[in-house]
XYZ file of C-alpha atoms in Angstrom:
625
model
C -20.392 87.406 227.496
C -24.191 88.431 227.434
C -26.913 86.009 227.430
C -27.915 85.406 224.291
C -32.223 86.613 223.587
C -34.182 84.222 221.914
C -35.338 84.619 218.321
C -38.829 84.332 217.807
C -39.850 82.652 214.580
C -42.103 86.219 213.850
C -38.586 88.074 213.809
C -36.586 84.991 211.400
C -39.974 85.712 208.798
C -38.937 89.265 208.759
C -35.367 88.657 208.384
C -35.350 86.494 206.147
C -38.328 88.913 204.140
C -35.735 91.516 204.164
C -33.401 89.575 202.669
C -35.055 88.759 199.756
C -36.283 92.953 199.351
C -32.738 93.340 199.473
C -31.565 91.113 197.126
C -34.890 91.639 194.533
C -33.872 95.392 194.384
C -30.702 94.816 193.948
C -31.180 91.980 190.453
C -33.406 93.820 189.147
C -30.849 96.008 187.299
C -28.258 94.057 185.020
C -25.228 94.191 187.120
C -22.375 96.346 185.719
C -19.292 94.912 185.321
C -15.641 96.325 186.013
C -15.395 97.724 182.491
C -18.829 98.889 182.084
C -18.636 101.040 185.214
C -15.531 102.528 183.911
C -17.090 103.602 180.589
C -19.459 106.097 182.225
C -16.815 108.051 182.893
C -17.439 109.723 179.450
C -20.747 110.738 178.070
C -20.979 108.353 175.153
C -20.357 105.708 176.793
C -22.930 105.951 178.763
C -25.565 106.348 176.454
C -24.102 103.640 174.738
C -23.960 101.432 177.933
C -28.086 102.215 178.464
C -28.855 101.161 174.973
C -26.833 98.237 174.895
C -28.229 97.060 178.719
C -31.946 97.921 177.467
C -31.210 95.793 174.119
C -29.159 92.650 175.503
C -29.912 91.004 178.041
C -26.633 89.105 179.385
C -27.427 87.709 183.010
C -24.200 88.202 184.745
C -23.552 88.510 189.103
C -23.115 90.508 190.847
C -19.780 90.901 193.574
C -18.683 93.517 195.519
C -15.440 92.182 196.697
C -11.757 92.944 195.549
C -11.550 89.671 193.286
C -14.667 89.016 191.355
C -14.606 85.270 189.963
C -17.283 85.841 187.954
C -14.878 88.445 185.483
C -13.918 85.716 182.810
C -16.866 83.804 182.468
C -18.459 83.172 179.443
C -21.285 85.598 178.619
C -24.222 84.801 175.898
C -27.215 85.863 175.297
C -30.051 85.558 177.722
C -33.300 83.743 176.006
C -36.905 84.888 176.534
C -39.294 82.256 178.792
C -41.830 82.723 175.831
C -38.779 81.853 173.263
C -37.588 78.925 175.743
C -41.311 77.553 175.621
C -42.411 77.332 172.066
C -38.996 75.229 171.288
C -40.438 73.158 174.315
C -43.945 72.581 172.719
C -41.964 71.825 169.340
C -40.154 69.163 171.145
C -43.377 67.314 172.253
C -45.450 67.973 169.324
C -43.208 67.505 166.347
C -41.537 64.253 165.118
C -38.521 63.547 164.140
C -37.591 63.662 160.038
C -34.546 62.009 159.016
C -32.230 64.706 156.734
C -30.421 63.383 154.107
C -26.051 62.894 154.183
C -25.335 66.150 152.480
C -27.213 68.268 154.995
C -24.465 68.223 156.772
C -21.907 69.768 154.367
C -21.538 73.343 155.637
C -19.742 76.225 153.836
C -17.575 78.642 156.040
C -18.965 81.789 154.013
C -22.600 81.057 154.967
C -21.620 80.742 158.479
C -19.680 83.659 159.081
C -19.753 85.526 155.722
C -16.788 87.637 155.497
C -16.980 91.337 155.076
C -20.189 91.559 156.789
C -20.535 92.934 160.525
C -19.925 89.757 162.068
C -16.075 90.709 161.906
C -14.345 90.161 165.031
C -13.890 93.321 167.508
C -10.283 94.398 167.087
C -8.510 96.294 169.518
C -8.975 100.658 169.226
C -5.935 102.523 169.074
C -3.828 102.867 171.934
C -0.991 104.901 173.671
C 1.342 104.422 176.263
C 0.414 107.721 177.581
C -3.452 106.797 177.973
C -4.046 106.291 181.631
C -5.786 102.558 182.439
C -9.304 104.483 183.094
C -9.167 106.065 179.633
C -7.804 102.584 178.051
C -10.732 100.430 179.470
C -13.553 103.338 178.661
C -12.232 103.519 175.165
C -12.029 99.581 174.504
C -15.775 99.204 176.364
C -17.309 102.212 174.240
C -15.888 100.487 171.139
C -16.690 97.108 171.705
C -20.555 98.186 172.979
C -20.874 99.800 169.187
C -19.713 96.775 167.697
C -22.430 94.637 169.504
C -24.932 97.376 168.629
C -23.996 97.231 165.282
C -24.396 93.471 165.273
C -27.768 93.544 166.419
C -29.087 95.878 164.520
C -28.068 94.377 161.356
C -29.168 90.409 162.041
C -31.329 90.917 165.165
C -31.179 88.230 167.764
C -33.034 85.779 165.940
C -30.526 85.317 163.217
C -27.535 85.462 165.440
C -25.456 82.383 167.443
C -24.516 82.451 170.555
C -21.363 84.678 170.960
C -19.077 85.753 173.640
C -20.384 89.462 175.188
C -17.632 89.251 177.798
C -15.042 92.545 176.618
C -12.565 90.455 179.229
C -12.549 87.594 177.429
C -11.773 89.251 174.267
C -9.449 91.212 176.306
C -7.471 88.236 176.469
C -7.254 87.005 173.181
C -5.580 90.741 172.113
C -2.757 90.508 174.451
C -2.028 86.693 173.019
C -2.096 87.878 169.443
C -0.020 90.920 170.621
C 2.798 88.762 172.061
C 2.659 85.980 169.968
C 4.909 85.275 166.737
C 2.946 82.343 165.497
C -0.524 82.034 166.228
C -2.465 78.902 166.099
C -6.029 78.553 165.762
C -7.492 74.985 167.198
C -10.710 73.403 165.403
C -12.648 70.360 166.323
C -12.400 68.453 163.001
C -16.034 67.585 163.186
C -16.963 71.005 163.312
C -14.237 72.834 162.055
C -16.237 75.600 159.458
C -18.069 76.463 163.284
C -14.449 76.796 164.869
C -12.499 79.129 162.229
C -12.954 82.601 162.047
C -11.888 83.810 158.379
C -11.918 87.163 160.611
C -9.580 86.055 162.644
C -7.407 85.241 160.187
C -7.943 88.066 157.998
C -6.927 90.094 161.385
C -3.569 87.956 161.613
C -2.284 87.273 158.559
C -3.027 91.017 156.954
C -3.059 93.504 159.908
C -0.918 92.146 162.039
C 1.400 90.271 159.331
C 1.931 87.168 161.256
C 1.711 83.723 160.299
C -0.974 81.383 161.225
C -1.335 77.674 161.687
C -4.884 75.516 161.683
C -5.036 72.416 163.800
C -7.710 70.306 163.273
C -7.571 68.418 166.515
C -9.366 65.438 167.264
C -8.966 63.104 164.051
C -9.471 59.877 165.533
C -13.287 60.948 165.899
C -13.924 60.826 162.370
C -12.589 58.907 159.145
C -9.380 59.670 157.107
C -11.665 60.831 154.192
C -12.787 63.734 156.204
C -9.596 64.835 157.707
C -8.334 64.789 154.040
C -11.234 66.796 152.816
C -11.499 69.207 155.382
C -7.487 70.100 154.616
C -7.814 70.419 151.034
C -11.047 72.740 151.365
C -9.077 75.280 153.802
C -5.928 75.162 151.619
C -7.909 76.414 148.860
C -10.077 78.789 150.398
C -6.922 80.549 152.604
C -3.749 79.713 150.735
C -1.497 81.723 152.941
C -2.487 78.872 155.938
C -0.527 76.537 157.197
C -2.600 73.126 158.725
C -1.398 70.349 160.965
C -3.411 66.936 162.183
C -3.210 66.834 165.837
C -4.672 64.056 168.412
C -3.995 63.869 171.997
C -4.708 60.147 172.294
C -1.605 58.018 172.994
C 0.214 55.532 170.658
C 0.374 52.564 172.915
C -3.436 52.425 173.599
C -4.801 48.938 172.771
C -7.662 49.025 170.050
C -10.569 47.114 169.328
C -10.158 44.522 166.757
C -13.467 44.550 165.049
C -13.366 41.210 163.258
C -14.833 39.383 165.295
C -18.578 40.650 166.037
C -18.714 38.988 169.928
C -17.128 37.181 172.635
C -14.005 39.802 172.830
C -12.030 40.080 175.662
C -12.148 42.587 178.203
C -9.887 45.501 178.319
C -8.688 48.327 180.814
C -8.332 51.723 180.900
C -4.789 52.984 181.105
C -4.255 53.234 185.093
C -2.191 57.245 184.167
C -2.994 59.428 181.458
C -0.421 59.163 178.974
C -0.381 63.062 177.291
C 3.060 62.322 175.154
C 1.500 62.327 171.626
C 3.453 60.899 167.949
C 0.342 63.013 165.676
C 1.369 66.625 165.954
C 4.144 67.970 167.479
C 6.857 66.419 164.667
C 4.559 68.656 162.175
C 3.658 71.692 163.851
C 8.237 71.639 164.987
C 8.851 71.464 160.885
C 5.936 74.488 159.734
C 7.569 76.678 162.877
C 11.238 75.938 161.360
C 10.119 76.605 157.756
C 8.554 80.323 159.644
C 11.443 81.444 161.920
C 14.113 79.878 159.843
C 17.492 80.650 161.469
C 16.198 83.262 163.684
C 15.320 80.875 166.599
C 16.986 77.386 167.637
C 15.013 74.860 167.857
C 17.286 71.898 168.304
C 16.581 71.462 171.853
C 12.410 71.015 170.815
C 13.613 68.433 167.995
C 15.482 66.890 170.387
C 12.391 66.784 173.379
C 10.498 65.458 170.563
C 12.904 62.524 169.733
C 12.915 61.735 173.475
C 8.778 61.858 173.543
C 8.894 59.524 170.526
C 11.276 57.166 172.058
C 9.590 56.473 174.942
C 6.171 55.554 172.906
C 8.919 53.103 170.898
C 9.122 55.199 167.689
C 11.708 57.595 165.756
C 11.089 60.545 164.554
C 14.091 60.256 161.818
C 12.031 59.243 159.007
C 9.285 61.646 158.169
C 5.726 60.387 158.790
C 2.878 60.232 156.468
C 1.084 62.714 158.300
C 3.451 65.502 158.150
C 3.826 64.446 154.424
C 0.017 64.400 154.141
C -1.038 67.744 156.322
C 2.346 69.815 155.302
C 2.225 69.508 151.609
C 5.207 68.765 149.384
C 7.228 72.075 151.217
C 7.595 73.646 147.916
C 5.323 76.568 148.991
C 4.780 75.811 152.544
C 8.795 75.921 153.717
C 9.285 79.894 153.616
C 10.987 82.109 156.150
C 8.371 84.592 157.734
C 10.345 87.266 155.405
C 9.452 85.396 152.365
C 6.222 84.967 153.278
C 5.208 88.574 154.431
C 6.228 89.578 150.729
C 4.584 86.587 149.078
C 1.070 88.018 150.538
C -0.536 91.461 149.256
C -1.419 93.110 152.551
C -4.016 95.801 152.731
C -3.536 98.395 154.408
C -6.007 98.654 157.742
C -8.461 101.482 158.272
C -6.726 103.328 160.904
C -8.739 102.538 163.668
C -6.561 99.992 164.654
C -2.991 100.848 165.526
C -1.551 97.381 166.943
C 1.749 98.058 168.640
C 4.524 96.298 166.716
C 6.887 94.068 168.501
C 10.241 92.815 167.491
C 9.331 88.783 165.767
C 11.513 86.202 167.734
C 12.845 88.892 170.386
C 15.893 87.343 172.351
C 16.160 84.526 169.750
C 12.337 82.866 171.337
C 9.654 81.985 169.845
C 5.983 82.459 171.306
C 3.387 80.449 169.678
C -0.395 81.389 170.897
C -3.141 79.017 171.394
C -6.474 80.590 170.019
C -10.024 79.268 169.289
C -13.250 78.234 170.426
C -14.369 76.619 173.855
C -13.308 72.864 174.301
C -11.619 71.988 170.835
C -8.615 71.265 172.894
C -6.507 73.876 173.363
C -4.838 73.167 176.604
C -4.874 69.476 176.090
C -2.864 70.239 172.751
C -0.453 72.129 175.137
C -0.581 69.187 177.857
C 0.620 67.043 174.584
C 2.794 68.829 173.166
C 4.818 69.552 176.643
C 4.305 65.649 177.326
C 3.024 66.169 181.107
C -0.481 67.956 182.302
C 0.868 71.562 182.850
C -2.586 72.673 181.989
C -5.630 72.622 183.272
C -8.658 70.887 181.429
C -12.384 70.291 181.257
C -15.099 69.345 179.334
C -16.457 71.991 180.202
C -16.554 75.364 178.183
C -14.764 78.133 179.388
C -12.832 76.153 181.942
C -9.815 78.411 181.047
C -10.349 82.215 182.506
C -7.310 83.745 181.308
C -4.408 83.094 179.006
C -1.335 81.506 180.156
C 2.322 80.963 179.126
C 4.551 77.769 179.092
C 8.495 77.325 178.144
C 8.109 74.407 176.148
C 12.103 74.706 175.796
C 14.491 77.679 176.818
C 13.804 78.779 173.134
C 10.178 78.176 172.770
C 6.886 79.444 174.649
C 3.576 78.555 174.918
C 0.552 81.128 174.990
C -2.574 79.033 176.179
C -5.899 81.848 175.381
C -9.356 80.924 177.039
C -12.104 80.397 174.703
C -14.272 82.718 173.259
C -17.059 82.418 170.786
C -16.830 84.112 167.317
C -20.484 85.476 166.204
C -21.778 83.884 163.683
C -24.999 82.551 161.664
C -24.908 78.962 162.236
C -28.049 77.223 164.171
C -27.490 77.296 168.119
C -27.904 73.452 168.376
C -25.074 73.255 166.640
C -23.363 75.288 168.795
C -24.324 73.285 171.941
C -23.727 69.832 170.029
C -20.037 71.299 168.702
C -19.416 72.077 172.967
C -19.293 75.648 171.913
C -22.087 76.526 174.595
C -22.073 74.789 177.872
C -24.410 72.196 178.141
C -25.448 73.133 182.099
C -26.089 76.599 180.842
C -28.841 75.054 178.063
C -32.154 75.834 178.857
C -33.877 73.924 176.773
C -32.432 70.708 175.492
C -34.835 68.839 173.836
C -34.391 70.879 170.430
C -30.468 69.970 170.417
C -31.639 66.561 170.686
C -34.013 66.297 168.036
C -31.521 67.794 165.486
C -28.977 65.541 166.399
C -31.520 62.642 166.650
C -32.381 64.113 162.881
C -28.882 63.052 162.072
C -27.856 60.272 163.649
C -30.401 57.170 164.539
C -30.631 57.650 168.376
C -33.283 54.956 168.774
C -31.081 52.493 167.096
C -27.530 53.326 169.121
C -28.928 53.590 172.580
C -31.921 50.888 171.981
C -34.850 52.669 172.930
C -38.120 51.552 173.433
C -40.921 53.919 173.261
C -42.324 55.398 176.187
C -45.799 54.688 174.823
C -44.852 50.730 174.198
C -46.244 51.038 170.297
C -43.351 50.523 168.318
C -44.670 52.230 165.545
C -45.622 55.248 167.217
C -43.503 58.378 165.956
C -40.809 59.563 167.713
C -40.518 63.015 169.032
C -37.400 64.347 170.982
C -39.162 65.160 173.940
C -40.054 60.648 173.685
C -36.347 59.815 172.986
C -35.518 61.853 176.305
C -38.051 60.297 177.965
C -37.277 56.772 176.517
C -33.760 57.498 178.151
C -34.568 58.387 181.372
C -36.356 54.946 181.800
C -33.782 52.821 180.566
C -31.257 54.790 183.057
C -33.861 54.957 185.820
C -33.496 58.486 186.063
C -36.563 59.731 188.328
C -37.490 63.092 189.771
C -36.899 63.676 193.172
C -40.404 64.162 194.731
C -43.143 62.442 191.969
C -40.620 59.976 190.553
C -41.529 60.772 187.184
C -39.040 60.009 184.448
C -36.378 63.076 185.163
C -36.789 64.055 180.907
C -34.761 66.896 181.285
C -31.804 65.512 183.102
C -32.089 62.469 180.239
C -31.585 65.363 177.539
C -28.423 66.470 179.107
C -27.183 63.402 179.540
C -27.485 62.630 175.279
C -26.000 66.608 174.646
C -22.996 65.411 176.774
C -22.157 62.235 174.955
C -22.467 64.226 171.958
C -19.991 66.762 173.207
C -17.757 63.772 174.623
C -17.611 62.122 171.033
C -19.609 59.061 172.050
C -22.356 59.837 169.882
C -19.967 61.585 167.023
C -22.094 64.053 164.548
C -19.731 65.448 162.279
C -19.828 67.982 159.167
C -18.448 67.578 155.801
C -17.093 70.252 153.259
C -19.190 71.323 149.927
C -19.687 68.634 147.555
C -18.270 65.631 149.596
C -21.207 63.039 149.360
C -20.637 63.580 145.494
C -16.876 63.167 146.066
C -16.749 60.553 148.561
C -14.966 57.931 146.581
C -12.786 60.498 145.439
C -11.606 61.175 148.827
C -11.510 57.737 149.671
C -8.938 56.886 147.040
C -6.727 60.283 147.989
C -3.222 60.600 149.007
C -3.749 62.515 152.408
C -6.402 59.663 153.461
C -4.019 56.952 152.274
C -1.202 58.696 154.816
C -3.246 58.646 157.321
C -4.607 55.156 157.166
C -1.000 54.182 156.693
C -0.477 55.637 160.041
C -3.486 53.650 161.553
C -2.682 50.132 159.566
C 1.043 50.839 160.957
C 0.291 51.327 164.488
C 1.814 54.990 164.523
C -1.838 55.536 165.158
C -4.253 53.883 166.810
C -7.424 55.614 165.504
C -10.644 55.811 165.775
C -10.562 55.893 169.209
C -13.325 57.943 171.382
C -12.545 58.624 175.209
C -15.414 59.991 177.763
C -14.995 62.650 179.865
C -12.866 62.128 182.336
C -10.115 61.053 179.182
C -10.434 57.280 179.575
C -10.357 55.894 175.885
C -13.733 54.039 174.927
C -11.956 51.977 172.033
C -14.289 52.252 169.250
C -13.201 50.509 166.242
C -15.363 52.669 164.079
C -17.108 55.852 164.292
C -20.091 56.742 165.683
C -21.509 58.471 162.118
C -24.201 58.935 160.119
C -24.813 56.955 156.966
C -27.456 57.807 154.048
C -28.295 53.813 154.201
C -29.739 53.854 157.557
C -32.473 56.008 156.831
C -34.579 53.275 154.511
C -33.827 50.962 157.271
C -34.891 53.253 160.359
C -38.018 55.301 159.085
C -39.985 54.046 162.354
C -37.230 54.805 164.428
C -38.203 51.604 166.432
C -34.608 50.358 166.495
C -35.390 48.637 170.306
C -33.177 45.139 170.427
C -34.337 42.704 173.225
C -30.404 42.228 173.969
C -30.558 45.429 175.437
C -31.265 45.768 179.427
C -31.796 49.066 181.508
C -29.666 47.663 184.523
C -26.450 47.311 182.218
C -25.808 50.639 182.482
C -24.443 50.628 185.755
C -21.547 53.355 185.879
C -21.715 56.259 187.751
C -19.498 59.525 186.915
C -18.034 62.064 189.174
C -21.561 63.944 189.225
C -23.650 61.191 190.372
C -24.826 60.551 186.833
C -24.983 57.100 184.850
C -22.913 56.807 182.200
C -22.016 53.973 180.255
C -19.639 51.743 181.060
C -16.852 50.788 179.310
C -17.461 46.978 178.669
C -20.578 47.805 176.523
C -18.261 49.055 173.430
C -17.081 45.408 173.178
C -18.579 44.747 169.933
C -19.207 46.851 166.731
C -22.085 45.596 164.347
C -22.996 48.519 162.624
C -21.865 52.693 162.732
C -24.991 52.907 165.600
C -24.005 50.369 167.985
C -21.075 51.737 169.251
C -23.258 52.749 172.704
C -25.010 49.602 172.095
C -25.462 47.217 175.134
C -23.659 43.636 173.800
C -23.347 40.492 175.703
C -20.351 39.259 176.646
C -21.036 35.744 176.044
């Protein structure tokens, strides 16, 4: 073996100098991925590829080997510094302005509004005897029109943030393709920012298959909303079928919130229990009513019994929920026959020629998982199988491609990743909803001051103002900061209060549920006490007062339940009593928050939601004495 030469440190500057040449030259250009390179085979294409690289600018990497791990990942939108900047100087600058309750009613045909461009891309006409090169240089050509077209019409102002990966929405065709039943998952807090009517219009009329909304999640908000939310989709898409789901199990211990103090402590569950009694009962009965005899489904009644039996219930008697989310079954319990004649489908406008495949082939049924980032989709699966068979995250986009799973020999499971609809609905909502990832935000401080807007954060995490003037105004850029010193988070080289890591940390209790900001249909602070009083809130309450469901109960992010008694909302009544936003309690101390997650980060622990006083003290620090 030669002796080795030394290496001056003149000859590691210029190595390391042509490195970075190297690697300047090569980011300069937006990397092309798989499918874009394959769309200059033809002429258009390419033209169209130039205009849309020169018009969006979607940061993506670039990887020259076989397997490129970088294919499925979520693609938005890449924001201008100068953009990124003035939302900064906003932040410092601007205070904070309560908004009153019915701000937050939202109205699916402002978000998305049907008929316009924002309709989902759809997959072009295909043959069997296309080769894969002409396949994947027809679907890119098509789907870089339909961003152009997108663009051009609302600009990029105007638009959310949207998924630009053609892989992505690769995925989601193949699981409509193959499924039977499809089933779109919503976060019931946000559930107008989770449906697509495009979708649906896609399923139901083109491709004449049923579909089934979950609103997922409805221990995060109260009965009147769940109740609300299903009567407002019934009306608006009568051919839909909708089912209460919640992944949280039966034999949790809750908080009993009459006392205000001096509660006991109380443990996390040592193993996730994923066997869920909300759910599965009702989405078994809408399937039966779909497939009729065409499927057995005995042996998933009979998994279900077992599921229910070990959490000490039966499922013999029908619940309140499936009475309350099902309907009556007068209209609901039709065979798929009956209900492909019931609707009036239009016919499609030949550009899309989906290829038709036998319903309930081999006497199975496939049921596909669709929907947004992180409403739940694979922890619905995880529930409804019993046992984690799924991978989860709180993180966005944590599922790259879609996935199947034998629930029974006569039943399968189609698990899709993510993807974001576009839409017209404000990107903080987007990033509050855990539609966008929260390490990919740029700029938090504006997602804080909306939800700060919306929910008294001074009051729930007992700030005190960095300036120490209680009645100075409060900015979000001063509720980040006002974080960072109570959880002593510091930069690493001035020690300076570490604002932006502070912001994340509020965005991810937000996404988490901990600091719960939910929307309301059209018209519900006018017809609150209507809601109250109605039959789908009284089923579900029953189920709560009964102890078929413990709700109301919030868990963090690595699924350990918090036990809140209440939710963490927003109520039209705080707003006389918090116009100085100065809600800082003496009780409260810094050091109390003295948990640290898997990242290194403080997060609160699970002894400070011991007591309840009001909707924002749920992340309130109480003493135990």
């Amino acid at each position: 073996m030669p002796r080795k030469k030394p290496y001056s440190g003149k000859q590691k500057k210029q190595q390391l100098k042509e490195k970075r040449t190297k690697k300047g030259s090569s980011d300069h250009h937006l990397t092309k991925s798989k499918w874009q390179k394959s769309a200059t085979n033809s002429e258009d294409s390419a033209r169209e590829e130039t205009s849309l690289n020169s018009s969006l600018k979607v940061q993506t990497a670039e990887n020259t080997s076989k397997y490129n791990p970088e294919r499925y990942r979520l693609n938005f939108r890449l924001e201008s510094r100068s953009e990124i900047e003035r939302r900064k100087h906003e932040a410092q600058t601007k205070p904070i302005q309560f908004v009153p309750e019915n701000v937050l009613e939202a109205n699916i045909k402002e978000i998305y509004q049907p008929g316009s461009e924002l309709d989902m891309p759809k997959r072009p006409n295909w043959s069997y005897k296309m080769s894969k090169e002409q396949l994947e240089s027809r679907e890119a050509s098509y789907f870089q029109k339909y961003l152009n077209e997108i663009y051009n019409k609302f600009g990029d102002q105007n638009l959310s943030y949207f998924e630009h990966n053609l892989e992505t929405w690769r995925q989601l065709w193949r699981v409509l393709e193959m499924s039977d039943v499809v089933v779109m998952v919503t976060d019931v807090r946000h559930p107008v920012l989770h449906f697509s009517p495009a979708l649906y219009e896609h399923v139901v009329v083109e491709l004449k298959k049923p579909l089934i909304l979950v609103l997922n999640k409805i221990d995060l908000v109260p009965a009147c909303v769940v109740a609300a939310w299903t009567s407002y989709f019934k009306s608006l898409f009568p051919h839909l079928h909708v089912v209460w789901f919640t992944s949280f199990p039966s034999d949790t211990r809750r908080l009993n919130a009459k006392k205000q103090e001096s509660l006991p402590k109380r443990l996390a569950p040592k193993k996730r229990i994923y066997t869920t009694q909300i759910g599965p009962k009702e989405l078994l009965h809408i399937c039966q009513s779909i497939c009729g005899d065409k499927v057995d489904m005995s042996s998933w009644e009979d998994k279900i019994e077992q599921d229910l039996g070990k959490l000490g219930f039966s499922s013999n008697d029908t619940s309140p929920a499936h009475q309350a989310s099902c309907g009556d079954g007068s209209d609901k319990h039709k065979t798929l026959t009956e209900n492909q004649q019931a609707l009036n489908y239009e016919s499609g406008d030949g550009e899309i020629d989906t290829k038709k495949t036998e319903a309930f082939e081999d006497g199975k049924l496939t049921i596909g998982f669709v929907g947004h980032p992180n409403v739940g989709k694979s922890s619905l699966m995880n529930g409804l199988i019993g046992r984690k068979v799924v991978s989860t995250s709180v993180t966005p986009g944590h599922t790259k491609y879609f996935q199947t799973y034998f629930l029974t020999p006569t039943v399968k499971l189609c698990d899709s990743p993510g993807l974001v609809f576009p839409s017209l609905i404000d990107k903080q909502q987007q990033v509050l909803s855990g539609i966008y990832p929260v390490a990919q935000v740029r700029e938090p401080y504006t997602p804080v001051g909306y939800l700060a807007s919306r929910l008294n954060l001074v009051n729930i995490l007992r700030l005190k103002h960095p300036s120490s003037d209680a009645s100075e105004k409060w900015t979000p850029w001063d509720i980040s900061e006002a974080w960072a010193n109570q959880r002593n988070y510091k930069t690493a080289k001035a020690a300076r209060p570490d604002v932006y890591r502070a912001a994340n940390s509020i965005l991810r209790m937000a996404v988490d549920g901990r600091l719960c900001m939910y929307m309301r249909p059209p018209k519900f602070a006018e017809e609150k006490g209507i809601w109250e009083q109605h039959e789908n809130t009284v089923g579900l309450l029953t189920l709560r007062t009964t102890g078929h469901f413990h709700g109301n109960i919030a868990c963090d992010s690595d699924g350990r339940p918090l036990y809140l008694e209440d939710f963490v909302g927003y109520s039209s009544e705080s707003i006389a009593d918090s116009n100085s936003m100065s809600g800082f309690s003496e009780d409260s101390d810094p050091e109390d928050y003295d948990t640290d997650d898997t990242d290194g980060n403080k997060t609160l622990d699970q002894d400070d939601f011991d007591v309840m006083e009001n909707k924002f003290s749920a992340l309130a620090m109480m003493d135990d004495e």
